[in-house]
């Protein structure tokens, strides 16, 4: 099992809709979870961090964490064309405090 | 202006040559990391350092070397032993290497073997 998995293929959403991204992780002792946005040809930019079970909202972004199910998600409400990017899930692996990344999910917002 | 600076932005290497990628940060962060990204792939950890004069191998350290002589600097050398070095290299730093700390990235160096 991969440490961090993002299995969904490219996601196309109409402008104004909700984009939903999912991520699962393998290390049960992980305590820190992050979502990064990466535009084509650019470096990743941190957009959300979450440490406790439940929801965390920041503007149009909501991160959801369920440690029992080893699952973290990101919702983008009122999607805008500027949200078109690849979203990377990252998990701090508790055993040696290193950050592991999923392969990312590409989001395309259609005007 | 605080941040993480990687140089150069683009780098071309002939086969058999070693090249060194620069990463400097003025955020006073203790921990620094090097990742490699291939097209359509996530980030893979090459090396990381949680403190000056100490570093650990990541998942794909073969063919790479690093040093951490100063807190603000963490250069990566891609040696001739790295068989497929063409990739996008990303340097990151965090306040410390603890479990709750957020990592921030430089703008990356795109290395191409010619």
PDB file of C-alpha atoms in Angstrom:
ATOM      1  CA  UNK A   1       0.000   0.000   0.000  1.00  0.00           C
ATOM      2  CA  UNK A   2       1.321   3.418  -0.915  1.00  0.00           C
ATOM      3  CA  UNK A   3       1.898   5.844   1.896  1.00  0.00           C
ATOM      4  CA  UNK A   4      -0.401   8.509   0.447  1.00  0.00           C
ATOM      5  CA  UNK A   5      -2.912   7.727  -2.284  1.00  0.00           C
ATOM      6  CA  UNK A   6      -4.912  10.005  -4.485  1.00  0.00           C
ATOM      7  CA  UNK A   7      -6.653   7.770  -6.938  1.00  0.00           C
ATOM      8  CA  UNK A   8      -9.078  10.001  -8.782  1.00  0.00           C
ATOM      9  CA  UNK A   9      -8.309  10.992 -12.329  1.00  0.00           C
ATOM     10  CA  UNK A  10      -8.621  14.557 -13.652  1.00  0.00           C
ATOM     11  CA  UNK A  11     -11.674  16.312 -12.261  1.00  0.00           C
ATOM     12  CA  UNK A  12     -13.656  18.691 -14.426  1.00  0.00           C
ATOM     13  CA  UNK A  13     -16.157  20.942 -12.683  1.00  0.00           C
ATOM     14  CA  UNK A  14     -18.268  23.823 -13.966  1.00  0.00           C
ATOM     15  CA  UNK A  15     -17.546  27.257 -12.594  1.00  0.00           C
ATOM     16  CA  UNK A  16     -19.425  27.805  -9.337  1.00  0.00           C
ATOM     17  CA  UNK A  17     -19.695  24.100  -8.492  1.00  0.00           C
ATOM     18  CA  UNK A  18     -18.022  22.179  -5.683  1.00  0.00           C
ATOM     19  CA  UNK A  19     -14.849  20.213  -6.370  1.00  0.00           C
ATOM     20  CA  UNK A  20     -14.200  17.294  -4.036  1.00  0.00           C
ATOM     21  CA  UNK A  21     -10.785  15.658  -3.678  1.00  0.00           C
ATOM     22  CA  UNK A  22      -9.927  12.595  -1.613  1.00  0.00           C
ATOM     23  CA  UNK A  23      -6.763  11.192  -0.087  1.00  0.00           C
ATOM     24  CA  UNK A  24      -5.998   8.103   1.990  1.00  0.00           C
ATOM     25  CA  UNK A  25      -2.859   7.374   3.952  1.00  0.00           C
ATOM     26  CA  UNK A  26      -1.269   4.266   5.407  1.00  0.00           C
ATOM     27  CA  UNK A  27       0.459   5.386   8.617  1.00  0.00           C
ATOM     28  CA  UNK A  28      -1.951   5.261  11.551  1.00  0.00           C
ATOM     29  CA  UNK A  29       0.278   7.451  13.743  1.00  0.00           C
ATOM     30  CA  UNK A  30       0.274  10.362  11.294  1.00  0.00           C
ATOM     31  CA  UNK A  31      -0.933  13.552  12.955  1.00  0.00           C
ATOM     32  CA  UNK A  32      -0.467  16.282  10.346  1.00  0.00           C
ATOM     33  CA  UNK A  33      -2.112  16.609   6.952  1.00  0.00           C
ATOM     34  CA  UNK A  34      -1.693  19.212   4.266  1.00  0.00           C
ATOM     35  CA  UNK A  35      -3.117  20.208   0.907  1.00  0.00           C
ATOM     36  CA  UNK A  36      -0.924  21.937  -1.650  1.00  0.00           C
ATOM     37  CA  UNK A  37      -1.968  23.566  -4.916  1.00  0.00           C
ATOM     38  CA  UNK A  38       0.434  23.372  -7.843  1.00  0.00           C
ATOM     39  CA  UNK A  39      -0.049  25.312 -11.045  1.00  0.00           C
ATOM     40  CA  UNK A  40       1.534  23.885 -14.173  1.00  0.00           C
ATOM     41  CA  UNK A  41       5.278  24.478 -14.189  1.00  0.00           C
ATOM     42  CA  UNK A  42       5.271  26.032 -10.718  1.00  0.00           C
ATOM     43  CA  UNK A  43       6.140  24.828  -7.232  1.00  0.00           C
ATOM     44  CA  UNK A  44       3.536  23.642  -4.707  1.00  0.00           C
ATOM     45  CA  UNK A  45       1.803  26.233  -2.560  1.00  0.00           C
ATOM     46  CA  UNK A  46       0.369  25.331   0.848  1.00  0.00           C
ATOM     47  CA  UNK A  47      -3.359  26.038   1.006  1.00  0.00           C
ATOM     48  CA  UNK A  48      -4.634  24.016   3.972  1.00  0.00           C
ATOM     49  CA  UNK A  49      -3.335  22.177   7.010  1.00  0.00           C
ATOM     50  CA  UNK A  50      -5.420  20.038   9.355  1.00  0.00           C
ATOM     51  CA  UNK A  51      -4.491  18.191  12.521  1.00  0.00           C
ATOM     52  CA  UNK A  52      -7.755  17.204  14.229  1.00  0.00           C
ATOM     53  CA  UNK A  53     -10.701  15.092  13.164  1.00  0.00           C
ATOM     54  CA  UNK A  54     -13.516  17.038  11.602  1.00  0.00           C
ATOM     55  CA  UNK A  55     -13.727  19.983   9.262  1.00  0.00           C
ATOM     56  CA  UNK A  56     -11.537  23.026   8.877  1.00  0.00           C
ATOM     57  CA  UNK A  57     -12.701  25.889   6.714  1.00  0.00           C
ATOM     58  CA  UNK A  58     -10.625  28.645   5.124  1.00  0.00           C
ATOM     59  CA  UNK A  59     -12.463  30.802   2.659  1.00  0.00           C
ATOM     60  CA  UNK A  60     -13.754  28.616  -0.158  1.00  0.00           C
ATOM     61  CA  UNK A  61     -11.659  25.662   0.976  1.00  0.00           C
ATOM     62  CA  UNK A  62     -12.704  23.024   3.508  1.00  0.00           C
ATOM     63  CA  UNK A  63     -10.449  20.212   4.660  1.00  0.00           C
ATOM     64  CA  UNK A  64     -11.980  17.152   6.281  1.00  0.00           C
ATOM     65  CA  UNK A  65     -10.067  14.620   8.361  1.00  0.00           C
ATOM     66  CA  UNK A  66     -11.104  11.195   9.611  1.00  0.00           C
ATOM     67  CA  UNK A  67      -8.180   9.519  11.364  1.00  0.00           C
ATOM     68  CA  UNK A  68     -10.103   6.335  12.097  1.00  0.00           C
ATOM     69  CA  UNK A  69     -10.662   5.811   8.380  1.00  0.00           C
ATOM     70  CA  UNK A  70      -7.234   7.279   7.472  1.00  0.00           C
ATOM     71  CA  UNK A  71      -8.911   9.654   5.090  1.00  0.00           C
ATOM     72  CA  UNK A  72      -8.520  13.349   4.349  1.00  0.00           C
ATOM     73  CA  UNK A  73     -10.417  15.374   1.786  1.00  0.00           C
ATOM     74  CA  UNK A  74     -10.526  18.854   0.304  1.00  0.00           C
ATOM     75  CA  UNK A  75     -13.639  20.660  -0.871  1.00  0.00           C
ATOM     76  CA  UNK A  76     -13.445  23.721  -3.086  1.00  0.00           C
ATOM     77  CA  UNK A  77     -16.711  25.641  -3.046  1.00  0.00           C
ATOM     78  CA  UNK A  78     -17.760  28.087  -5.751  1.00  0.00           C
ATOM     79  CA  UNK A  79     -14.969  26.826  -8.004  1.00  0.00           C
ATOM     80  CA  UNK A  80     -13.264  29.475 -10.110  1.00  0.00           C
ATOM     81  CA  UNK A  81     -11.142  29.109 -13.259  1.00  0.00           C
ATOM     82  CA  UNK A  82      -8.163  30.206 -11.123  1.00  0.00           C
ATOM     83  CA  UNK A  83      -8.647  27.008  -9.082  1.00  0.00           C
ATOM     84  CA  UNK A  84      -7.576  24.959 -12.115  1.00  0.00           C
ATOM     85  CA  UNK A  85      -4.425  23.256 -10.875  1.00  0.00           C
ATOM     86  CA  UNK A  86      -3.088  20.020  -9.446  1.00  0.00           C
ATOM     87  CA  UNK A  87      -3.837  19.451  -5.769  1.00  0.00           C
ATOM     88  CA  UNK A  88      -1.341  17.448  -3.743  1.00  0.00           C
ATOM     89  CA  UNK A  89      -2.164  15.708  -0.496  1.00  0.00           C
ATOM     90  CA  UNK A  90       0.734  15.492   1.980  1.00  0.00           C
ATOM     91  CA  UNK A  91       1.006  13.572   5.224  1.00  0.00           C
ATOM     92  CA  UNK A  92       3.634  13.848   7.911  1.00  0.00           C
ATOM     93  CA  UNK A  93       4.772  10.265   8.481  1.00  0.00           C
ATOM     94  CA  UNK A  94       4.978   9.921  12.228  1.00  0.00           C
ATOM     95  CA  UNK A  95       7.808   7.456  12.416  1.00  0.00           C
ATOM     96  CA  UNK A  96      10.503   9.774  11.113  1.00  0.00           C
ATOM     97  CA  UNK A  97       8.754  13.129  10.682  1.00  0.00           C
ATOM     98  CA  UNK A  98       9.054  13.305   6.934  1.00  0.00           C
ATOM     99  CA  UNK A  99       6.411  14.595   4.569  1.00  0.00           C
ATOM    100  CA  UNK A 100       5.037  12.107   2.037  1.00  0.00           C
ATOM    101  CA  UNK A 101       3.025  13.249  -0.984  1.00  0.00           C
ATOM    102  CA  UNK A 102       0.344  11.710  -3.116  1.00  0.00           C
ATOM    103  CA  UNK A 103       0.534  11.911  -6.909  1.00  0.00           C
ATOM    104  CA  UNK A 104      -1.971  14.730  -7.014  1.00  0.00           C
ATOM    105  CA  UNK A 105      -5.363  15.348  -8.603  1.00  0.00           C
ATOM    106  CA  UNK A 106      -5.775  17.692 -11.520  1.00  0.00           C
ATOM    107  CA  UNK A 107      -8.781  19.985 -11.297  1.00  0.00           C
ATOM    108  CA  UNK A 108     -10.120  21.806 -14.343  1.00  0.00           C
ATOM    109  CA  UNK A 109     -12.778  24.450 -13.758  1.00  0.00           C
ATOM    110  CA  UNK A 110     -14.833  25.067 -16.866  1.00  0.00           C
ATOM    111  CA  UNK A 111     -16.137  28.622 -17.297  1.00  0.00           C
TER     112      UNK A 111
ATOM    113  CA  UNK B   1      11.792  39.603   1.785  1.00  0.00           C
ATOM    114  CA  UNK B   2      11.725  36.186   3.409  1.00  0.00           C
ATOM    115  CA  UNK B   3      11.604  33.003   1.441  1.00  0.00           C
ATOM    116  CA  UNK B   4      13.320  30.067  -0.165  1.00  0.00           C
ATOM    117  CA  UNK B   5      15.495  30.691  -3.194  1.00  0.00           C
ATOM    118  CA  UNK B   6      16.525  27.980  -5.611  1.00  0.00           C
ATOM    119  CA  UNK B   7      19.020  28.537  -8.376  1.00  0.00           C
ATOM    120  CA  UNK B   8      19.294  28.181 -11.222  1.00  0.00           C
ATOM    121  CA  UNK B   9      15.733  27.971 -12.495  1.00  0.00           C
ATOM    122  CA  UNK B  10      16.820  25.904 -15.504  1.00  0.00           C
ATOM    123  CA  UNK B  11      19.910  23.714 -15.705  1.00  0.00           C
ATOM    124  CA  UNK B  12      21.284  21.594 -18.500  1.00  0.00           C
ATOM    125  CA  UNK B  13      23.734  18.823 -17.796  1.00  0.00           C
ATOM    126  CA  UNK B  14      25.777  16.661 -20.087  1.00  0.00           C
ATOM    127  CA  UNK B  15      25.824  12.982 -19.352  1.00  0.00           C
ATOM    128  CA  UNK B  16      28.586  12.059 -16.915  1.00  0.00           C
ATOM    129  CA  UNK B  17      28.716  15.456 -15.247  1.00  0.00           C
ATOM    130  CA  UNK B  18      27.957  16.309 -11.655  1.00  0.00           C
ATOM    131  CA  UNK B  19      25.822  19.380 -11.040  1.00  0.00           C
ATOM    132  CA  UNK B  20      24.906  21.220  -7.863  1.00  0.00           C
ATOM    133  CA  UNK B  21      21.533  22.821  -7.231  1.00  0.00           C
ATOM    134  CA  UNK B  22      21.426  25.670  -4.770  1.00  0.00           C
ATOM    135  CA  UNK B  23      18.802  26.184  -2.055  1.00  0.00           C
ATOM    136  CA  UNK B  24      18.944  29.097   0.366  1.00  0.00           C
ATOM    137  CA  UNK B  25      16.360  30.183   2.939  1.00  0.00           C
ATOM    138  CA  UNK B  26      16.178  33.232   5.162  1.00  0.00           C
ATOM    139  CA  UNK B  27      13.213  32.053   7.214  1.00  0.00           C
ATOM    140  CA  UNK B  28      15.393  30.777  10.073  1.00  0.00           C
ATOM    141  CA  UNK B  29      13.945  27.306   9.519  1.00  0.00           C
ATOM    142  CA  UNK B  30      15.743  24.344  11.026  1.00  0.00           C
ATOM    143  CA  UNK B  31      14.498  21.675   8.607  1.00  0.00           C
ATOM    144  CA  UNK B  32      15.151  21.543   4.875  1.00  0.00           C
ATOM    145  CA  UNK B  33      14.153  19.021   2.225  1.00  0.00           C
ATOM    146  CA  UNK B  34      14.840  18.077  -1.374  1.00  0.00           C
ATOM    147  CA  UNK B  35      12.155  16.531  -3.535  1.00  0.00           C
ATOM    148  CA  UNK B  36      12.089  15.344  -7.107  1.00  0.00           C
ATOM    149  CA  UNK B  37       9.004  15.552  -9.324  1.00  0.00           C
ATOM    150  CA  UNK B  38       8.585  13.748 -12.621  1.00  0.00           C
ATOM    151  CA  UNK B  39       5.799  14.598 -15.098  1.00  0.00           C
ATOM    152  CA  UNK B  40       2.397  13.550 -13.789  1.00  0.00           C
ATOM    153  CA  UNK B  41       3.897  12.307 -10.568  1.00  0.00           C
ATOM    154  CA  UNK B  42       3.882  13.388  -6.967  1.00  0.00           C
ATOM    155  CA  UNK B  43       6.911  14.504  -5.031  1.00  0.00           C
ATOM    156  CA  UNK B  44       9.522  11.979  -3.970  1.00  0.00           C
ATOM    157  CA  UNK B  45      11.866  12.742  -1.092  1.00  0.00           C
ATOM    158  CA  UNK B  46      15.576  12.667  -1.880  1.00  0.00           C
ATOM    159  CA  UNK B  47      17.200  13.946   1.313  1.00  0.00           C
ATOM    160  CA  UNK B  48      16.171  15.916   4.355  1.00  0.00           C
ATOM    161  CA  UNK B  49      17.931  17.691   7.185  1.00  0.00           C
ATOM    162  CA  UNK B  50      16.434  18.590  10.525  1.00  0.00           C
ATOM    163  CA  UNK B  51      19.482  20.383  11.875  1.00  0.00           C
ATOM    164  CA  UNK B  52      22.803  21.773  10.746  1.00  0.00           C
ATOM    165  CA  UNK B  53      25.502  19.174  10.040  1.00  0.00           C
ATOM    166  CA  UNK B  54      22.975  16.343   9.957  1.00  0.00           C
ATOM    167  CA  UNK B  55      20.883  14.882   7.149  1.00  0.00           C
ATOM    168  CA  UNK B  56      19.033  11.673   6.289  1.00  0.00           C
ATOM    169  CA  UNK B  57      18.341   9.792   3.118  1.00  0.00           C
ATOM    170  CA  UNK B  58      14.836   9.913   1.734  1.00  0.00           C
ATOM    171  CA  UNK B  59      13.184   7.421  -0.573  1.00  0.00           C
ATOM    172  CA  UNK B  60      15.371   7.971  -3.652  1.00  0.00           C
ATOM    173  CA  UNK B  61      18.794   9.115  -2.391  1.00  0.00           C
ATOM    174  CA  UNK B  62      20.901   6.993  -4.755  1.00  0.00           C
ATOM    175  CA  UNK B  63      22.922   9.159  -7.120  1.00  0.00           C
ATOM    176  CA  UNK B  64      22.489  12.303  -5.021  1.00  0.00           C
ATOM    177  CA  UNK B  65      24.462  13.955  -2.246  1.00  0.00           C
ATOM    178  CA  UNK B  66      23.819  16.891   0.074  1.00  0.00           C
ATOM    179  CA  UNK B  67      25.511  18.971   2.727  1.00  0.00           C
ATOM    180  CA  UNK B  68      24.166  21.157   5.534  1.00  0.00           C
ATOM    181  CA  UNK B  69      27.076  23.267   6.746  1.00  0.00           C
ATOM    182  CA  UNK B  70      24.937  26.323   7.360  1.00  0.00           C
ATOM    183  CA  UNK B  71      21.390  26.625   8.637  1.00  0.00           C
ATOM    184  CA  UNK B  72      20.265  28.641   5.629  1.00  0.00           C
ATOM    185  CA  UNK B  73      21.798  26.484   2.909  1.00  0.00           C
ATOM    186  CA  UNK B  74      21.114  22.945   1.697  1.00  0.00           C
ATOM    187  CA  UNK B  75      22.729  22.298  -1.711  1.00  0.00           C
ATOM    188  CA  UNK B  76      21.970  19.153  -3.679  1.00  0.00           C
ATOM    189  CA  UNK B  77      24.515  17.525  -5.974  1.00  0.00           C
ATOM    190  CA  UNK B  78      23.223  15.314  -8.753  1.00  0.00           C
ATOM    191  CA  UNK B  79      26.063  12.939  -9.521  1.00  0.00           C
ATOM    192  CA  UNK B  80      26.830  10.995 -12.667  1.00  0.00           C
ATOM    193  CA  UNK B  81      25.607   7.904 -10.801  1.00  0.00           C
ATOM    194  CA  UNK B  82      22.023   9.181 -11.091  1.00  0.00           C
ATOM    195  CA  UNK B  83      20.843   7.389 -14.217  1.00  0.00           C
ATOM    196  CA  UNK B  84      17.753   9.438 -14.960  1.00  0.00           C
ATOM    197  CA  UNK B  85      18.303  12.914 -13.544  1.00  0.00           C
ATOM    198  CA  UNK B  86      15.965  14.873 -15.818  1.00  0.00           C
ATOM    199  CA  UNK B  87      13.252  16.162 -13.474  1.00  0.00           C
ATOM    200  CA  UNK B  88      11.887  19.143 -11.564  1.00  0.00           C
ATOM    201  CA  UNK B  89      13.746  19.543  -8.264  1.00  0.00           C
ATOM    202  CA  UNK B  90      12.059  21.240  -5.350  1.00  0.00           C
ATOM    203  CA  UNK B  91      13.615  22.457  -2.138  1.00  0.00           C
ATOM    204  CA  UNK B  92      11.457  23.053   0.922  1.00  0.00           C
ATOM    205  CA  UNK B  93      11.903  24.160   4.493  1.00  0.00           C
ATOM    206  CA  UNK B  94       9.939  24.087   7.731  1.00  0.00           C
ATOM    207  CA  UNK B  95      10.406  25.645  11.144  1.00  0.00           C
ATOM    208  CA  UNK B  96      11.508  22.304  12.473  1.00  0.00           C
ATOM    209  CA  UNK B  97      11.141  18.694  11.477  1.00  0.00           C
ATOM    210  CA  UNK B  98       8.327  18.074  13.921  1.00  0.00           C
ATOM    211  CA  UNK B  99       5.071  16.449  13.041  1.00  0.00           C
ATOM    212  CA  UNK B 100       2.978  19.570  12.964  1.00  0.00           C
ATOM    213  CA  UNK B 101       5.141  21.844  10.928  1.00  0.00           C
ATOM    214  CA  UNK B 102       4.195  23.134   7.517  1.00  0.00           C
ATOM    215  CA  UNK B 103       6.701  22.976   4.678  1.00  0.00           C
ATOM    216  CA  UNK B 104       7.167  25.780   2.166  1.00  0.00           C
ATOM    217  CA  UNK B 105       8.750  25.420  -1.253  1.00  0.00           C
ATOM    218  CA  UNK B 106      11.165  27.320  -3.406  1.00  0.00           C
ATOM    219  CA  UNK B 107      10.385  27.954  -7.067  1.00  0.00           C
ATOM    220  CA  UNK B 108      12.181  24.827  -8.244  1.00  0.00           C
ATOM    221  CA  UNK B 109      15.012  23.945 -10.610  1.00  0.00           C
ATOM    222  CA  UNK B 110      14.265  22.147 -13.831  1.00  0.00           C
ATOM    223  CA  UNK B 111      17.200  19.899 -14.729  1.00  0.00           C
ATOM    224  CA  UNK B 112      17.596  18.467 -18.204  1.00  0.00           C
ATOM    225  CA  UNK B 113      20.269  16.046 -19.350  1.00  0.00           C
ATOM    226  CA  UNK B 114      21.444  16.775 -22.882  1.00  0.00           C
TER     227      UNK B 114
END
